[in-house]
Amino acid sequence: MGAPARAAEPALVSASYGRHYLVRPSGGGELVAVTRGKRTDACVGDRVGIRRTGDGQAVIEQIAPRDNEIRRTDQWRSKLLAANVDQVAIVIAGDPPFSEELLLRILAAAAVAGVPAALIANKCDLAAPHASIRARIDAHRALGLPVFEIAAKGDPSQVRDTLRDFLAGRTTLLVGQSGMGKSTLVNTLVPDADLRTQAISTALATGRHTTTFTRLFDLPESVAPDARLIDTPGFQTFGVAHLSASQLAHAMPEFAPFLGRCRFNDCTHRDEPGCAVRDAVQAGRIDARRFQLYGRLVDETLSAPSRQRP
Ligand SMILES: Nc1nc2c(ncn2[C@@H]2O[C@H](COP(=O)(O)OP(=O)(O)OP(=O)(O)O)[C@@H](O)[C@H]2O)c(=O)[nH]1
Ligand SMILES: [Mg+2]
Ligand SMILES: [Zn+2]
């Protein structure tokens, strides 16, 4: 009989860059870690069991079942953004202009994951660009989405006052296109984030300005109690091929009154006759542009080569 295997040490994944991770053992500190063998499916927010190796590093041995996970699926590849989050904050801005379609894609992924979403409309100090997205901000408010308007580069105390209640007691995943100001916001809310970003850049051998790794930060108690923020790399695509047509339809809040009223039970609300959703679009009760975007997402999901389900 061999010696009994030592129980894995509990830890939280606090950063990921490719196959490299940082983990926080429950006893404190932070270690560089890798997954065992070819496993690459750990992500920030995962509760894991680790084994320390001699060189002050660690191997991730187990991943605990997740409460939720946010993922995107581009053509062939599925990518986990984070797990076990309480909410998703999508950062948008007028300059560079945010994409309505990308926003809808993230909202759908969050809705299907069962994670509440909110919008952070950043760079409100840029008067003309901000005015150019005003109508779209209001449209999302009208759909029931919380929206916070801030200037992450502006007065830090104003940013804190606007976001404190929203962030307190929760783990918030920051997502959005590149250049919207996610990292700037983190730096405003977490005074030593810049330093810690540099430290991890060295540890994980990167050094670019645009964010290349996903990173969890604890907010100082004075900014928001018991709050964590996860900064992520910006993206230019956000595939939703892992979602079904029905999941996508349920992710559209304005479809809700019409779902279940179509002639066919499995209506995808594309070309089917007797579609209550399309009737609602024609009657002006659903925004035609949003419906058109929905159609593109459904086409993508129906033509996905091998639909991967989490
Ligand atoms: N005027 C203005 N500029 C801002 C504001 N917030 C961020 N910026 C600028 O926008 C640019 C992009 O900011 P980042 O914080 O790097 O954006 P990001 O979303 O983290 O980008 P990625 O890491 O590439 O995803 C930088 O030049 C910031 O200085 C703001 O509130 N007002
Ligand atoms: Mg960034
Ligand atoms: Zn229908």
Coordinates of N, CA and C in Angstrom, one line a residue, residues 7-201:
A7 N -4.3 15.5 0.1 CA -5.4 16.3 -0.4 C -4.9 17.5 -1.1
A8 N -5.6 17.9 -2.2 CA -5.2 19.1 -3.0 C -5.5 20.3 -2.1
E9 N -4.7 21.3 -2.3 CA -4.9 22.5 -1.5 C -5.9 23.5 -2.2
P10 N -6.9 24.0 -1.5 CA -7.9 24.8 -2.2 C -7.3 26.2 -2.6
A11 N -7.7 26.7 -3.8 CA -7.2 27.9 -4.3 C -8.2 28.5 -5.2
L12 N -8.0 29.8 -5.5 CA -8.8 30.5 -6.5 C -8.0 30.9 -7.7
V13 N -8.5 30.7 -8.9 CA -7.7 31.1 -10.1 C -7.9 32.7 -10.2
S14 N -6.8 33.4 -10.2 CA -6.9 34.9 -10.2 C -6.4 35.5 -11.4
A15 N -5.8 34.7 -12.3 CA -5.3 35.3 -13.6 C -5.1 34.1 -14.6
S16 N -5.3 34.4 -15.8 CA -5.0 33.4 -16.8 C -4.4 34.1 -18.1
Y17 N -3.4 33.4 -18.6 CA -2.8 33.8 -19.9 C -2.4 32.6 -20.6
G18 N -3.2 32.3 -21.6 CA -3.0 31.0 -22.3 C -3.1 29.9 -21.4
R19 N -2.1 29.1 -21.3 CA -2.2 27.9 -20.4 C -1.5 28.2 -19.0
H20 N -1.2 29.5 -18.8 CA -0.5 29.8 -17.5 C -1.6 30.5 -16.6
Y21 N -1.4 30.3 -15.4 CA -2.4 30.8 -14.4 C -1.7 31.4 -13.2
L22 N -2.4 32.3 -12.5 CA -2.0 32.6 -11.2 C -3.1 32.1 -10.3
V23 N -2.8 31.5 -9.1 CA -3.8 31.0 -8.2 C -3.5 31.6 -6.8
R24 N -4.5 31.8 -6.1 CA -4.4 32.3 -4.7 C -4.8 31.1 -3.7
P25 N -3.8 30.5 -3.1 CA -4.2 29.5 -2.1 C -4.9 30.2 -1.0
S26 N -5.8 29.4 -0.3 CA -6.7 30.0 0.7 C -5.9 30.6 1.9
G27 N -4.6 30.0 2.0 CA -3.8 30.5 3.1 C -3.1 31.9 2.8
G28 N -3.3 32.4 1.6 CA -2.7 33.7 1.2 C -1.6 33.6 0.2
G29 N -1.3 34.7 -0.4 CA -0.2 34.7 -1.5 C -0.8 34.4 -2.8
E30 N 0.1 34.3 -3.8 CA -0.3 34.0 -5.2 C 0.9 33.2 -5.8
L31 N 0.5 32.2 -6.6 CA 1.5 31.3 -7.2 C 1.2 31.2 -8.7
V32 N 2.3 31.0 -9.4 CA 2.1 30.7 -10.9 C 1.8 29.2 -10.9
A33 N 0.8 28.9 -11.8 CA 0.3 27.5 -11.9 C 0.1 27.1 -13.3
V34 N 0.1 25.9 -13.6 CA -0.2 25.3 -14.9 C -1.2 24.2 -14.7
T35 N -2.0 23.9 -15.7 CA -2.9 22.8 -15.6 C -2.1 21.5 -15.9
R36 N -2.7 20.4 -15.5 CA -2.0 19.1 -15.7 C -2.2 18.6 -17.1
G37 N -1.2 18.1 -17.7 CA -1.3 17.5 -19.1 C -1.8 18.5 -20.1
K38 N -2.8 18.1 -20.9 CA -3.3 19.0 -21.9 C -4.5 19.8 -21.5
R39 N -4.8 19.7 -20.2 CA -6.0 20.4 -19.8 C -5.8 21.9 -19.9
T40 N -6.7 22.6 -20.5 CA -6.6 24.1 -20.6 C -7.9 24.7 -20.2
D41 N -8.7 24.0 -19.5 CA -10.1 24.5 -19.3 C -10.3 25.2 -17.9
A42 N -9.2 25.5 -17.2 CA -9.4 26.3 -16.0 C -9.6 27.8 -16.5
C43 N -10.3 28.6 -15.6 CA -10.4 30.0 -16.0 C -10.5 30.8 -14.7
V44 N -10.3 32.1 -14.8 CA -10.4 33.0 -13.7 C -11.7 32.9 -13.0
G45 N -11.7 32.8 -11.7 CA -12.9 32.6 -10.9 C -13.1 31.1 -10.5
D46 N -12.3 30.2 -11.1 CA -12.5 28.8 -10.8 C -12.0 28.6 -9.4
R47 N -12.7 27.7 -8.6 CA -12.2 27.2 -7.4 C -11.5 25.9 -7.7
V48 N -10.2 25.8 -7.4 CA -9.5 24.6 -7.8 C -8.7 24.0 -6.6
G49 N -8.2 22.8 -6.9 CA -7.3 22.1 -5.9 C -6.0 22.1 -6.6
I50 N -5.0 22.6 -5.8 CA -3.6 22.7 -6.4 C -2.6 21.8 -5.6
R51 N -1.6 21.4 -6.3 CA -0.4 20.8 -5.7 C 0.8 21.6 -5.9
R52 N 1.5 22.0 -4.8 CA 2.7 22.8 -5.0 C 3.8 22.0 -5.5
T53 N 4.6 22.6 -6.5 CA 5.8 21.9 -6.9 C 6.9 22.6 -6.2
G54 N 8.1 22.0 -6.3 CA 9.2 22.4 -5.5 C 9.6 23.9 -5.7
D55 N 9.4 24.4 -6.9 CA 10.0 25.7 -7.3 C 9.1 26.9 -7.0
G56 N 8.2 26.7 -6.0 CA 7.3 27.8 -5.7 C 6.1 28.0 -6.6
Q57 N 6.0 27.0 -7.5 CA 4.9 27.0 -8.5 C 3.9 25.9 -8.1
A58 N 2.8 25.8 -8.9 CA 1.8 24.8 -8.6 C 1.2 24.2 -9.8
V59 N 0.6 23.1 -9.6 CA -0.2 22.4 -10.7 C -1.6 22.4 -10.2
I60 N -2.5 22.7 -11.2 CA -4.0 22.7 -10.9 C -4.4 21.2 -11.1
E61 N -4.9 20.6 -10.0 CA -5.2 19.2 -10.0 C -6.7 19.0 -10.3
Q62 N -7.6 19.8 -9.7 CA -9.0 19.7 -9.9 C -9.7 21.0 -10.0
I63 N -10.8 21.0 -10.7 CA -11.6 22.2 -10.8 C -13.0 21.9 -10.2
A64 N -13.4 22.7 -9.3 CA -14.7 22.5 -8.6 C -15.8 22.8 -9.6
P65 N -17.0 22.1 -9.5 CA -18.1 22.5 -10.3 C -18.4 24.0 -10.2
R66 N -18.8 24.5 -11.4 CA -19.0 26.0 -11.4 C -20.5 26.4 -11.2
D67 N -20.7 27.5 -10.5 CA -22.0 28.1 -10.4 C -22.5 28.6 -11.8
N68 N -21.5 29.2 -12.5 CA -21.8 29.6 -13.9 C -20.5 29.8 -14.6
E69 N -20.6 30.0 -15.9 CA -19.4 30.3 -16.7 C -19.8 31.1 -17.9
I70 N -18.9 32.1 -18.3 CA -19.2 32.9 -19.4 C -18.2 32.4 -20.5
R71 N -18.7 32.0 -21.7 CA -17.8 31.6 -22.7 C -18.3 32.2 -24.0
R72 N -17.3 32.2 -25.0 CA -17.7 32.6 -26.3 C -17.1 31.5 -27.2
T73 N -17.8 31.3 -28.4 CA -17.4 30.2 -29.3 C -17.3 30.8 -30.7
D74 N -16.0 30.9 -31.1 CA -15.8 31.4 -32.5 C -15.5 30.2 -33.4
Q75 N -16.3 30.1 -34.4 CA -16.2 29.0 -35.4 C -15.8 27.6 -34.8
W76 N -14.5 27.4 -34.5 CA -14.2 26.0 -34.1 C -13.8 26.0 -32.6
R77 N -13.6 27.2 -32.0 CA -12.9 27.2 -30.7 C -13.8 27.8 -29.7
S78 N -13.9 27.2 -28.5 CA -14.7 27.7 -27.4 C -13.7 28.3 -26.4
K79 N -14.0 29.5 -25.9 CA -13.1 30.1 -24.9 C -13.9 30.5 -23.7
L80 N -13.3 30.1 -22.6 CA -13.9 30.4 -21.3 C -13.4 31.8 -20.9
L81 N -14.3 32.7 -20.5 CA -13.8 34.0 -20.1 C -13.6 34.0 -18.6
A82 N -14.6 33.5 -17.9 CA -14.5 33.4 -16.4 C -15.6 32.6 -15.9
A83 N -15.5 32.2 -14.6 CA -16.5 31.4 -14.0 C -16.9 32.0 -12.6
N84 N -18.0 31.6 -12.1 CA -18.4 31.9 -10.7 C -18.5 33.4 -10.5
V85 N -19.0 34.1 -11.5 CA -19.2 35.6 -11.3 C -20.6 35.9 -10.9
D86 N -20.8 37.1 -10.3 CA -22.1 37.5 -9.9 C -22.8 38.3 -10.9
Q87 N -22.0 39.0 -11.7 CA -22.6 39.9 -12.8 C -21.6 40.2 -13.8
V88 N -22.1 40.6 -15.0 CA -21.2 41.0 -16.1 C -21.5 42.5 -16.4
A89 N -20.4 43.3 -16.4 CA -20.5 44.7 -16.8 C -19.8 44.9 -18.1
I90 N -20.7 45.3 -19.1 CA -20.2 45.5 -20.4 C -19.8 46.9 -20.6
V91 N -18.5 47.2 -20.9 CA -18.0 48.5 -21.0 C -18.2 48.9 -22.5
I92 N -18.9 50.0 -22.7 CA -19.1 50.6 -24.1 C -18.6 52.0 -24.1
A93 N -18.4 52.6 -25.2 CA -18.0 54.0 -25.3 C -18.4 54.5 -26.7
G94 N -18.4 55.8 -26.9 CA -18.7 56.4 -28.2 C -17.5 56.5 -29.1
D95 N -16.3 56.4 -28.4 CA -15.0 56.6 -29.2 C -14.0 55.7 -28.7
P96 N -13.5 54.6 -29.4 CA -14.1 54.2 -30.7 C -15.6 53.8 -30.5
P97 N -16.4 53.9 -31.5 CA -17.8 53.5 -31.4 C -18.0 52.1 -31.1
F98 N -18.9 51.8 -30.2 CA -19.1 50.3 -29.8 C -20.0 49.7 -30.9
S99 N -19.9 48.4 -31.0 CA -20.7 47.7 -31.9 C -22.0 47.1 -31.3
E100 N -23.1 47.5 -31.8 CA -24.4 47.0 -31.3 C -24.4 45.5 -31.3
E101 N -23.9 44.9 -32.4 CA -24.0 43.5 -32.6 C -23.1 42.8 -31.5
L102 N -21.9 43.3 -31.3 CA -21.1 42.6 -30.2 C -21.8 42.7 -28.9
L103 N -22.4 43.9 -28.6 CA -23.1 44.0 -27.3 C -24.2 43.0 -27.2
L104 N -24.9 42.8 -28.3 CA -26.0 41.9 -28.2 C -25.5 40.5 -28.0
R105 N -24.4 40.1 -28.6 CA -23.8 38.8 -28.4 C -23.4 38.6 -27.0
I106 N -22.8 39.6 -26.4 CA -22.3 39.4 -25.0 C -23.6 39.3 -24.1
L107 N -24.6 40.1 -24.3 CA -25.8 40.1 -23.5 C -26.4 38.7 -23.6
A108 N -26.4 38.1 -24.8 CA -27.0 36.8 -25.0 C -26.2 35.7 -24.2
A109 N -24.9 35.8 -24.3 CA -24.1 34.8 -23.5 C -24.3 35.0 -22.0
A110 N -24.4 36.2 -21.5 CA -24.7 36.4 -20.1 C -26.0 35.9 -19.7
A111 N -27.1 36.2 -20.5 CA -28.4 35.8 -20.2 C -28.5 34.3 -20.2
V112 N -27.9 33.6 -21.1 CA -28.0 32.1 -21.2 C -27.2 31.5 -20.0
A113 N -26.1 32.2 -19.6 CA -25.4 31.7 -18.4 C -26.1 32.0 -17.1
G114 N -27.2 32.8 -17.2 CA -27.9 33.1 -16.0 C -27.3 34.1 -15.1
V115 N -26.4 35.0 -15.7 CA -25.7 36.0 -15.0 C -26.3 37.4 -15.4
P116 N -26.7 38.2 -14.4 CA -27.2 39.5 -14.7 C -26.2 40.4 -15.3
A117 N -26.6 41.2 -16.2 CA -25.7 42.1 -17.0 C -26.0 43.6 -16.7
A118 N -25.1 44.4 -16.9 CA -25.3 45.9 -16.9 C -24.3 46.5 -17.9
L119 N -24.6 47.8 -18.2 CA -23.8 48.5 -19.1 C -23.0 49.6 -18.4
I120 N -21.8 49.7 -18.7 CA -21.0 50.9 -18.2 C -20.7 51.7 -19.5
A121 N -21.3 52.8 -19.6 CA -21.1 53.7 -20.7 C -19.9 54.6 -20.3
N122 N -18.8 54.4 -20.8 CA -17.6 55.1 -20.4 C -17.3 56.3 -21.3
K123 N -16.3 57.1 -20.9 CA -15.8 58.3 -21.7 C -16.9 59.3 -21.9
C124 N -17.8 59.5 -20.9 CA -18.9 60.4 -21.0 C -18.3 61.9 -21.0
D125 N -17.0 62.0 -20.7 CA -16.3 63.3 -20.8 C -16.2 63.8 -22.3
L126 N -16.2 62.8 -23.2 CA -16.1 63.1 -24.6 C -17.5 63.5 -25.1
A127 N -17.8 64.7 -25.2 CA -19.2 65.2 -25.3 C -19.9 64.6 -26.6
A128 N -19.2 64.9 -27.8 CA -19.8 64.5 -29.0 C -20.0 63.0 -29.2
P129 N -18.9 62.2 -28.9 CA -19.0 60.8 -29.1 C -20.1 60.2 -28.1
H130 N -20.1 60.8 -26.9 CA -21.1 60.3 -25.9 C -22.5 60.6 -26.4
A131 N -22.7 61.8 -26.9 CA -24.0 62.1 -27.5 C -24.4 61.2 -28.6
S132 N -23.4 60.7 -29.3 CA -23.7 59.9 -30.5 C -24.3 58.5 -30.1
I133 N -24.0 58.1 -28.8 CA -24.5 56.8 -28.4 C -25.7 57.0 -27.4
R134 N -26.1 58.2 -27.2 CA -27.2 58.5 -26.2 C -28.4 57.6 -26.5
A135 N -28.9 57.6 -27.8 CA -30.1 57.0 -28.1 C -30.0 55.5 -27.8
R136 N -28.8 54.9 -28.1 CA -28.7 53.5 -27.9 C -28.6 53.1 -26.4
I137 N -28.0 54.0 -25.7 CA -27.9 53.8 -24.2 C -29.4 53.8 -23.7
D138 N -30.2 54.8 -24.1 CA -31.5 54.9 -23.6 C -32.4 53.7 -24.0
A139 N -32.1 53.2 -25.2 CA -32.9 52.0 -25.7 C -32.6 50.8 -24.8
H140 N -31.3 50.7 -24.3 CA -31.0 49.5 -23.5 C -31.6 49.7 -22.1
R141 N -31.6 50.9 -21.6 CA -32.3 51.2 -20.3 C -33.7 50.8 -20.4
A142 N -34.4 51.2 -21.5 CA -35.8 50.9 -21.7 C -36.0 49.4 -21.7
L143 N -35.0 48.6 -22.1 CA -35.2 47.1 -22.1 C -34.9 46.6 -20.7
G144 N -34.6 47.4 -19.8 CA -34.5 47.0 -18.4 C -33.0 46.7 -17.9
L145 N -32.1 47.1 -18.8 CA -30.7 46.9 -18.4 C -30.2 48.1 -17.6
P146 N -29.6 47.8 -16.4 CA -29.0 48.9 -15.7 C -27.8 49.6 -16.5
V147 N -27.7 50.9 -16.5 CA -26.7 51.6 -17.2 C -26.0 52.6 -16.3
F148 N -24.7 52.6 -16.3 CA -23.9 53.6 -15.5 C -23.1 54.4 -16.5
E149 N -23.2 55.7 -16.4 CA -22.4 56.6 -17.3 C -21.3 57.2 -16.5
I150 N -20.1 56.9 -16.9 CA -18.9 57.4 -16.2 C -17.8 57.9 -17.1
A151 N -16.8 58.5 -16.5 CA -15.6 58.8 -17.2 C -14.5 58.2 -16.4
A152 N -14.0 57.0 -16.8 CA -13.0 56.2 -16.0 C -11.8 57.0 -15.8
K153 N -11.5 57.9 -16.7 CA -10.3 58.7 -16.6 C -10.5 60.1 -15.9
G154 N -11.8 60.3 -15.5 CA -12.1 61.5 -14.8 C -11.9 61.4 -13.3
D155 N -12.7 62.2 -12.6 CA -12.6 62.3 -11.1 C -12.9 60.9 -10.5
P156 N -11.9 60.3 -9.9 CA -12.1 58.9 -9.3 C -13.2 58.8 -8.3
S157 N -13.4 59.9 -7.5 CA -14.4 59.8 -6.5 C -15.8 59.8 -7.1
Q158 N -15.9 60.4 -8.2 CA -17.2 60.4 -8.9 C -17.5 59.0 -9.5
V159 N -16.4 58.4 -10.0 CA -16.6 57.0 -10.6 C -17.0 56.0 -9.4
R160 N -16.3 56.2 -8.3 CA -16.6 55.3 -7.1 C -18.0 55.5 -6.7
D161 N -18.5 56.8 -6.5 CA -19.8 57.0 -6.1 C -20.9 56.4 -7.0
T162 N -20.6 56.5 -8.3 CA -21.5 55.9 -9.3 C -21.6 54.4 -9.2
L163 N -20.5 53.8 -9.0 CA -20.4 52.3 -9.1 C -20.4 51.5 -7.8
R164 N -20.3 52.2 -6.6 CA -20.1 51.5 -5.3 C -21.2 50.5 -5.1
D165 N -22.4 50.9 -5.1 CA -23.5 50.0 -4.7 C -23.6 48.8 -5.7
F166 N -23.3 49.1 -6.9 CA -23.4 48.1 -8.0 C -22.3 47.0 -7.7
L167 N -21.1 47.5 -7.3 CA -19.9 46.6 -7.2 C -19.9 45.9 -5.8
A168 N -20.4 46.5 -4.8 CA -20.2 46.0 -3.4 C -20.8 44.6 -3.3
G169 N -19.9 43.7 -2.6 CA -20.3 42.4 -2.3 C -20.4 41.4 -3.4
R170 N -19.9 41.8 -4.6 CA -20.0 41.0 -5.8 C -18.7 40.8 -6.5
T171 N -18.7 39.8 -7.4 CA -17.6 39.6 -8.3 C -18.1 40.0 -9.7
T172 N -17.5 41.0 -10.3 CA -18.0 41.6 -11.5 C -17.0 41.3 -12.7
L173 N -17.5 40.7 -13.7 CA -16.7 40.5 -14.9 C -16.8 41.7 -15.9
L174 N -15.7 42.3 -16.1 CA -15.7 43.4 -17.1 C -15.3 42.9 -18.5
V175 N -16.2 43.2 -19.4 CA -16.0 42.7 -20.8 C -16.2 43.9 -21.8
G176 N -15.8 43.7 -23.0 CA -16.1 44.7 -24.0 C -15.0 44.8 -25.0
Q177 N -15.3 45.5 -26.1 CA -14.3 45.7 -27.2 C -13.1 46.3 -26.7
S178 N -12.0 46.1 -27.4 CA -10.7 46.7 -27.1 C -10.9 48.3 -27.2
G179 N -10.2 48.9 -26.2 CA -10.2 50.4 -26.2 C -11.4 51.1 -25.5
M180 N -12.3 50.3 -24.9 CA -13.5 50.9 -24.3 C -13.2 51.5 -22.9
G181 N -12.1 51.0 -22.3 CA -11.6 51.6 -21.1 C -11.8 50.7 -19.9
K182 N -11.8 49.4 -20.1 CA -11.9 48.5 -19.0 C -10.8 48.6 -18.0
S183 N -9.5 48.5 -18.5 CA -8.4 48.6 -17.7 C -8.2 50.0 -17.0
T184 N -8.6 51.0 -17.7 CA -8.6 52.3 -17.1 C -9.5 52.4 -15.9
L185 N -10.6 51.8 -16.0 CA -11.6 51.7 -14.9 C -11.0 50.9 -13.7
V186 N -10.4 49.8 -14.0 CA -9.8 49.0 -13.0 C -8.7 49.8 -12.3
N187 N -7.9 50.5 -13.0 CA -6.8 51.4 -12.4 C -7.4 52.5 -11.6
T188 N -8.6 53.0 -11.9 CA -9.2 54.0 -11.1 C -9.8 53.5 -9.8
L189 N -10.3 52.3 -9.9 CA -10.9 51.7 -8.7 C -9.9 50.9 -7.8
V190 N -8.8 50.4 -8.4 CA -7.9 49.7 -7.6 C -6.5 50.4 -7.7
P191 N -6.2 51.2 -6.7 CA -5.1 52.1 -6.8 C -3.7 51.4 -7.2
D192 N -3.5 50.2 -6.7 CA -2.2 49.5 -7.0 C -2.3 48.6 -8.2
A193 N -3.4 48.7 -9.0 CA -3.6 47.7 -10.1 C -2.5 47.8 -11.1
D194 N -2.0 49.1 -11.4 CA -1.0 49.3 -12.4 C 0.3 48.5 -12.0
L195 N 0.6 48.6 -10.8 CA 1.8 47.9 -10.3 C 1.6 46.4 -10.4
R196 N 0.4 45.9 -10.0 CA 0.2 44.5 -10.1 C 0.1 44.0 -11.5
T197 N -0.4 44.9 -12.4 CA -0.4 44.5 -13.8 C 1.0 44.3 -14.3
Q198 N 1.9 45.2 -13.9 CA 3.3 45.1 -14.3 C 3.9 43.8 -13.8
A199 N 3.6 43.5 -12.5 CA 4.2 42.3 -11.9 C 3.7 41.1 -12.7
I200 N 2.5 41.0 -13.1 CA 2.0 39.8 -13.8 C 2.6 39.8 -15.2
S201 N 2.7 41.0 -15.8 CA 3.3 41.0 -17.1 C 4.7 40.4 -17.2

